[in-house]
Amino acid sequence: MSPQADFERNYFLKDIPLQIAQDKYQNHLLDIGALLKKETEIISIKDSVGRVSSQAVFAKISSPHVTTSAMDGVAIKYESSLGATETRPIKLIEGSAFLWVDTGDPVPEGFDSVIMIEDLEKYSANEIIIRNPVAPYQHVRKIAEDIAAPELLLQQGAIIRSLDLACLGAAGLSDVKVNIPPKVCFIPTGTELVKIGETPGPGQIIEFNSIFLSALVEDWGAEASVRNPVSDDPTLLEQALLHSIIDCDILVVIAGSSAGSEDFTSSVMAKLGEVIVHGVAIRPGHPVILGSVSGKPVIGMPGYPSSALTTAELFLKPIIYGFLKSNEIVPDQIKSVMGKKVASPLGEEEFLRVVVAPVNGDYIANPTTRGAAMTLSISKSDGVIKIPANSEGIEEGSTVLVTLNRQRSEVNKTLLISGSHDIALDILASELTFAESGVRLISSSVGSVGGLLALSKGYAHIAGSHLLDEETGEYNFSAVKRHMPNEKVRIYDFVGRTQGLMVQKGNPKEIKDVKDLIVKGTKFMNRQRGSGTRLLFDYLLKQSDLDPSKIIGYENEEYTHWNVAAAVSSGFVDAGMGIMAAALASDLEFIPLENERFQIVVPAKFIGSVETVDTLLKQLSTSDLRNQIASLGGYDVSLMGNVAGEVG
């Protein structure tokens, strides 16, 4: 009796529509728990490219971790330069009044500004002359200008790219926790197969499918191994399959999937496990087999290379990403609308990194932080816009071509929130991405007013705002009416939070309220114009009848609470306006000044029509999100997700 006698070939292939086949197989794998494996390991960041982060990654230290000089020159106290003119220069003595510094040197203690060497005159061996005053913090690269610990660097499930290594290293991380990749085993079949390098005889074929398929799955993040080819003998195939399934997560049988006289893959799979699909209405790749053995995915691929490639992309690739809990990164180019005006110097070809999100039928591109030393902006970017040397920049609303370094499907599931910055938004973003929905939330920190304006122009999905109406004591409603008069919106509560002054541990300046910022000569770090925090601070100054110009550093701006906290923590400034959560996270003293409502503004037209927006609104009601945010301290999450009201 021949070895084939105990095996019945499957002659009948079905033309199942592709989507139905994919859904049917996916549901089967979920039913048998084939994708539940989630083993992790800790590896060096130098070995992490292409791996998938198993948890959110936060900065360990700020970058730069100290305040440094941005130019070659001298460090001075800015007060020393006040009054200097061309006709009445000021002479400074080395040591007490200035110290020489090179680019990248820490700014010496007691000094707060740098004069470029080109802007001073050497009077003697230890004296210089300056003819112009300098501003506080001029030519100084402040602590945490790039990364403010513990800022979110990578979200859970992110595929780590070479672009991410700079910010990981700069943030003090030497290793990262990643998911262990699934092991994919290939079994080539066919009596006619010979090894690569051998000269095939009549009727023989060089076995090369396993080589390129192995490389393909490794590009997708899996580990590949190839068994010795198996002849067209069902008993040998059964033995090979049973032996291989033990130490792999996914098994792929190459060839033997059709209905010929020597095609036994379907019969062997049916005997040892289950065949869910045999035959899909695609070309090439029609006779693909989808099944399982011992609770593990098994795919029977056609032997023709183009068919094998097609079926690998359609069926094997999703399984690998299911194991890794990640999305693929595929370079692409898309036309986008520029959401912000960007200036660029003539004569220099600039490659501007941007984030991209689909809003109102267009892709909206917004620039990330610019600068040669900015590693996090590289990591967070979605792509690059090329600005020609003969251009002075890009106007808001212009059409631009973005070369993506992220998969378009990720961009399509991206939500853009514009407006005020809050640490709780980072937690929301991580929760959204890690959830099965895979929604990616990116923030454009332009202040509350800027967020409402972006929303009114169609450049964002939602806005974060905490604008106080001085007359009514109400948050956001009057501002929405003023800045979005023609838009019907719904306002949702996000968090209540405490705003106040962040000061150094022990409060050495003995600051009690905003009045002390003037009488004690405190160096201050402010938030940017248009931010709710800045407007609140100005309101408090007005209530106390204080002149902002008397506050040292009033014009010195940062765009996030983390950055303000880092400046205070480093001693670069004595105080800064921000939220309690940032002070607690940075081990700072905090003087509470005001309790406020941070709310999310959503155009009514998006609710119920934009899936990603609905997913975010649903996420607001989850206990996990509330508990994580509440644990930071300084937040009231009791109203989170409630509809505060409608406007328009």
Short mmCIF file of C-alpha atoms in Angstrom, two decimals, residues 218-448:
data_model
loop_
_atom_site.label_atom_id
_atom_site.label_comp_id
_atom_site.label_asym_id
_atom_site.label_seq_id
_atom_site.Cartn_x
_atom_site.Cartn_y
_atom_site.Cartn_z
CA GLU A 218 11.83 39.10 9.80
CA ASP A 219 11.13 42.49 8.24
CA TRP A 220 7.71 42.22 9.87
CA GLY A 221 9.29 41.56 13.26
CA ALA A 222 9.16 37.76 13.56
CA GLU A 223 11.92 35.15 13.90
CA ALA A 224 12.14 32.71 11.00
CA SER A 225 13.47 29.17 10.76
CA VAL A 226 13.40 26.74 7.84
CA ARG A 227 13.09 22.96 8.09
CA ASN A 228 14.59 20.58 5.54
CA PRO A 229 12.38 20.09 2.47
CA VAL A 230 9.84 17.27 2.71
CA SER A 231 9.09 15.00 -0.23
CA ASP A 232 5.55 14.55 -1.53
CA ASP A 233 4.73 11.91 1.03
CA PRO A 234 1.81 12.54 3.44
CA THR A 235 3.38 10.45 6.22
CA LEU A 236 6.63 12.41 6.05
CA LEU A 237 4.69 15.68 5.94
CA GLU A 238 2.66 14.66 9.00
CA GLN A 239 5.84 13.81 10.91
CA ALA A 240 7.49 17.09 9.91
CA LEU A 241 4.44 19.09 10.90
CA LEU A 242 4.09 17.41 14.32
CA HIS A 243 7.80 17.86 15.03
CA SER A 244 7.90 21.51 13.92
CA ILE A 245 4.72 22.69 15.65
CA ILE A 246 6.30 22.05 19.06
CA ASP A 247 8.83 24.89 19.00
CA CYS A 248 7.16 27.51 16.80
CA ASP A 249 4.26 29.93 17.14
CA ILE A 250 3.21 29.95 13.48
CA LEU A 251 3.78 27.16 10.97
CA VAL A 252 3.85 27.65 7.20
CA VAL A 253 3.83 24.79 4.72
CA ILE A 254 5.13 25.87 1.32
CA ALA A 255 3.48 24.18 -1.69
CA GLY A 256 1.12 21.20 -1.75
CA SER A 257 -1.92 23.38 -1.10
CA SER A 258 -3.73 22.78 -4.38
CA ALA A 259 -5.70 19.71 -5.48
CA GLY A 260 -3.13 17.86 -7.54
CA SER A 261 -2.19 14.22 -7.15
CA GLU A 262 0.74 15.13 -4.89
CA ASP A 263 -0.90 17.92 -2.87
CA PHE A 264 -1.48 16.63 0.67
CA THR A 265 -1.21 19.73 2.85
CA SER A 266 -4.95 20.19 3.35
CA SER A 267 -5.53 16.52 4.18
CA VAL A 268 -2.66 16.41 6.70
CA MET A 269 -3.81 19.64 8.36
CA ALA A 270 -7.38 18.34 8.60
CA LYS A 271 -6.18 15.09 10.18
CA LEU A 272 -3.99 16.81 12.79
CA GLY A 273 -6.09 19.90 13.45
CA GLU A 274 -8.61 22.06 11.62
CA VAL A 275 -8.87 23.50 8.13
CA ILE A 276 -10.91 26.70 8.30
CA VAL A 277 -10.43 27.98 4.74
CA HIS A 278 -9.17 26.24 1.62
CA GLY A 279 -9.34 28.50 -1.39
CA VAL A 280 -9.82 32.27 -1.51
CA ALA A 281 -11.06 34.37 -4.41
CA ILE A 282 -7.73 36.06 -5.09
CA ARG A 283 -5.15 35.88 -7.86
CA PRO A 284 -2.43 34.92 -7.36
CA GLY A 285 -2.79 32.77 -4.27
CA HIS A 286 -6.18 31.12 -4.81
CA PRO A 287 -5.41 27.68 -3.22
CA VAL A 288 -4.22 29.01 0.16
CA ILE A 289 -5.09 26.90 3.22
CA LEU A 290 -5.83 28.48 6.59
CA GLY A 291 -6.08 26.30 9.66
CA SER A 292 -4.60 25.33 13.02
CA VAL A 293 -2.83 22.45 14.71
CA SER A 294 -2.34 22.11 18.48
CA GLY A 295 -3.87 25.57 18.98
CA LYS A 296 -1.36 27.27 16.68
CA PRO A 297 -1.88 28.96 13.28
CA VAL A 298 -0.90 26.86 10.26
CA ILE A 299 -0.94 28.23 6.70
CA GLY A 300 -0.55 26.23 3.53
CA MET A 301 0.90 28.50 0.86
CA PRO A 302 0.93 27.91 -2.89
CA GLY A 303 4.33 27.07 -4.30
CA TYR A 304 4.48 29.76 -6.96
CA PRO A 305 6.57 32.67 -5.62
CA SER A 306 4.08 35.40 -6.51
CA SER A 307 1.25 33.41 -4.93
CA ALA A 308 3.34 32.76 -1.82
CA LEU A 309 4.14 36.48 -1.52
CA THR A 310 0.51 37.55 -1.91
CA THR A 311 -0.81 35.06 0.62
CA ALA A 312 1.98 35.93 3.05
CA GLU A 313 1.03 39.62 2.93
CA LEU A 314 -2.68 38.96 3.22
CA PHE A 315 -2.73 36.23 5.89
CA LEU A 316 0.65 35.68 7.54
CA LYS A 317 1.51 39.31 8.11
CA PRO A 318 -1.66 40.11 10.14
CA ILE A 319 -1.00 37.12 12.40
CA ILE A 320 2.53 38.32 13.12
CA TYR A 321 1.30 41.80 13.98
CA GLY A 322 -1.42 40.21 16.10
CA PHE A 323 1.28 38.50 18.16
CA LEU A 324 3.33 41.69 18.41
CA LYS A 325 0.33 43.96 19.16
CA SER A 326 1.71 46.48 16.69
CA ASN A 327 1.10 48.21 13.37
CA GLU A 328 3.32 48.06 10.33
CA ILE A 329 5.43 51.06 9.29
CA VAL A 330 5.44 51.62 5.52
CA PRO A 331 6.94 54.72 3.88
CA ASP A 332 4.43 56.56 1.74
CA GLN A 333 3.68 60.01 0.34
CA ILE A 334 0.44 61.89 0.86
CA LYS A 335 -0.81 65.34 -0.03
CA SER A 336 -1.66 67.37 3.04
CA VAL A 337 -2.86 70.82 4.05
CA MET A 338 -0.46 72.81 6.22
CA GLY A 339 -2.13 73.61 9.53
CA LYS A 340 0.35 76.28 10.58
CA LYS A 341 2.42 78.91 8.84
CA VAL A 342 6.09 77.97 8.82
CA ALA A 343 8.89 80.40 8.06
CA SER A 344 12.13 79.17 6.53
CA PRO A 345 15.31 81.09 5.68
CA LEU A 346 16.07 81.74 2.02
CA GLY A 347 19.05 79.90 0.61
CA GLU A 348 18.62 76.82 2.81
CA GLU A 349 16.80 73.67 1.78
CA GLU A 350 14.88 72.54 4.85
CA PHE A 351 13.42 69.16 5.68
CA LEU A 352 10.56 69.90 8.05
CA ARG A 353 9.27 67.06 10.22
CA VAL A 354 5.52 66.98 10.69
CA VAL A 355 2.67 65.04 12.24
CA VAL A 356 -0.32 64.25 10.04
CA ALA A 357 -3.99 63.51 10.74
CA PRO A 358 -7.11 63.27 8.54
CA VAL A 359 -9.61 66.04 9.32
CA ASN A 360 -12.70 66.98 7.28
CA GLY A 361 -11.59 64.94 4.27
CA ASP A 362 -8.06 66.41 4.12
CA TYR A 363 -4.80 65.37 5.69
CA ILE A 364 -3.61 68.13 8.03
CA ALA A 365 0.13 68.49 8.61
CA ASN A 366 1.55 70.29 11.64
CA PRO A 367 5.27 70.80 12.27
CA THR A 368 6.98 69.19 15.23
CA THR A 369 9.51 71.11 17.31
CA ARG A 370 12.27 72.42 15.06
CA GLY A 371 15.97 72.42 15.86
CA ALA A 372 19.12 70.44 15.18
CA ALA A 373 19.20 68.99 18.69
CA MET A 374 15.55 67.92 18.91
CA THR A 375 15.46 64.12 19.07
CA LEU A 376 11.92 63.66 20.34
CA SER A 377 10.42 65.60 17.44
CA ILE A 378 12.14 63.15 15.08
CA SER A 379 10.69 60.21 16.98
CA LYS A 380 7.17 61.64 17.07
CA SER A 381 7.09 62.82 13.47
CA ASP A 382 4.96 61.14 10.83
CA GLY A 383 6.96 62.37 7.87
CA VAL A 384 9.02 65.06 6.25
CA ILE A 385 8.16 68.06 4.05
CA LYS A 386 10.88 69.40 1.80
CA ILE A 387 11.04 73.21 1.73
CA PRO A 388 13.08 74.44 -1.29
CA ALA A 389 15.98 76.81 -0.85
CA ASN A 390 14.20 79.55 -2.83
CA SER A 391 11.19 79.53 -0.50
CA GLU A 392 10.65 81.62 2.61
CA GLY A 393 8.40 78.98 4.12
CA ILE A 394 4.93 77.48 3.86
CA GLU A 395 1.70 79.41 4.30
CA GLU A 396 -1.12 78.07 6.44
CA GLY A 397 -3.59 76.23 4.23
CA SER A 398 -1.01 75.41 1.52
CA THR A 399 -0.96 71.97 -0.08
CA VAL A 400 2.22 70.07 0.74
CA LEU A 401 3.61 66.61 -0.04
CA VAL A 402 4.58 64.62 3.04
CA THR A 403 6.96 61.66 2.77
CA LEU A 404 5.74 59.39 5.54
CA ASN A 405 7.93 57.42 7.91
CA ARG A 406 4.81 55.91 9.46
CA GLN A 407 2.19 53.61 7.98
CA ARG A 408 -0.72 55.38 6.35
CA SER A 409 -3.20 53.23 8.31
CA GLU A 410 -1.78 54.68 11.53
CA VAL A 411 -2.18 58.18 10.16
CA ASN A 412 -5.76 57.39 9.16
CA LYS A 413 -6.53 56.36 12.75
CA THR A 414 -4.94 59.51 14.15
CA LEU A 415 -6.85 62.08 16.14
CA LEU A 416 -5.48 65.61 16.33
CA ILE A 417 -6.15 67.53 19.53
CA SER A 418 -5.08 71.14 19.37
CA GLY A 419 -4.94 73.58 22.25
CA SER A 420 -3.77 73.47 25.83
CA HIS A 421 -1.21 70.98 27.04
CA ASP A 422 -1.96 68.66 29.92
CA ILE A 423 -0.15 65.61 31.26
CA ALA A 424 -3.45 63.75 31.46
CA LEU A 425 -3.64 63.91 27.65
CA ASP A 426 -0.47 61.79 27.46
CA ILE A 427 -2.20 59.14 29.57
CA LEU A 428 -5.28 59.33 27.35
CA ALA A 429 -3.10 58.99 24.25
CA SER A 430 -1.37 55.90 25.61
CA GLU A 431 -4.67 54.30 26.58
CA LEU A 432 -6.17 54.95 23.16
CA THR A 433 -3.23 53.47 21.31
CA PHE A 434 -2.97 50.40 23.52
CA ALA A 435 -6.69 49.71 23.34
CA GLU A 436 -7.88 47.33 20.64
CA SER A 437 -9.08 50.33 18.66
CA GLY A 438 -5.47 51.40 17.99
CA VAL A 439 -6.44 55.07 17.79
CA ARG A 440 -3.42 57.38 17.91
CA LEU A 441 -3.87 60.75 19.61
CA ILE A 442 -1.37 63.49 18.84
CA SER A 443 -1.35 66.89 20.49
CA SER A 444 -0.56 70.27 19.06
CA SER A 445 0.27 72.47 22.06
CA VAL A 446 -0.74 75.91 20.83
CA GLY A 447 -2.65 77.12 23.88
CA SER A 448 -6.38 77.15 24.49
#
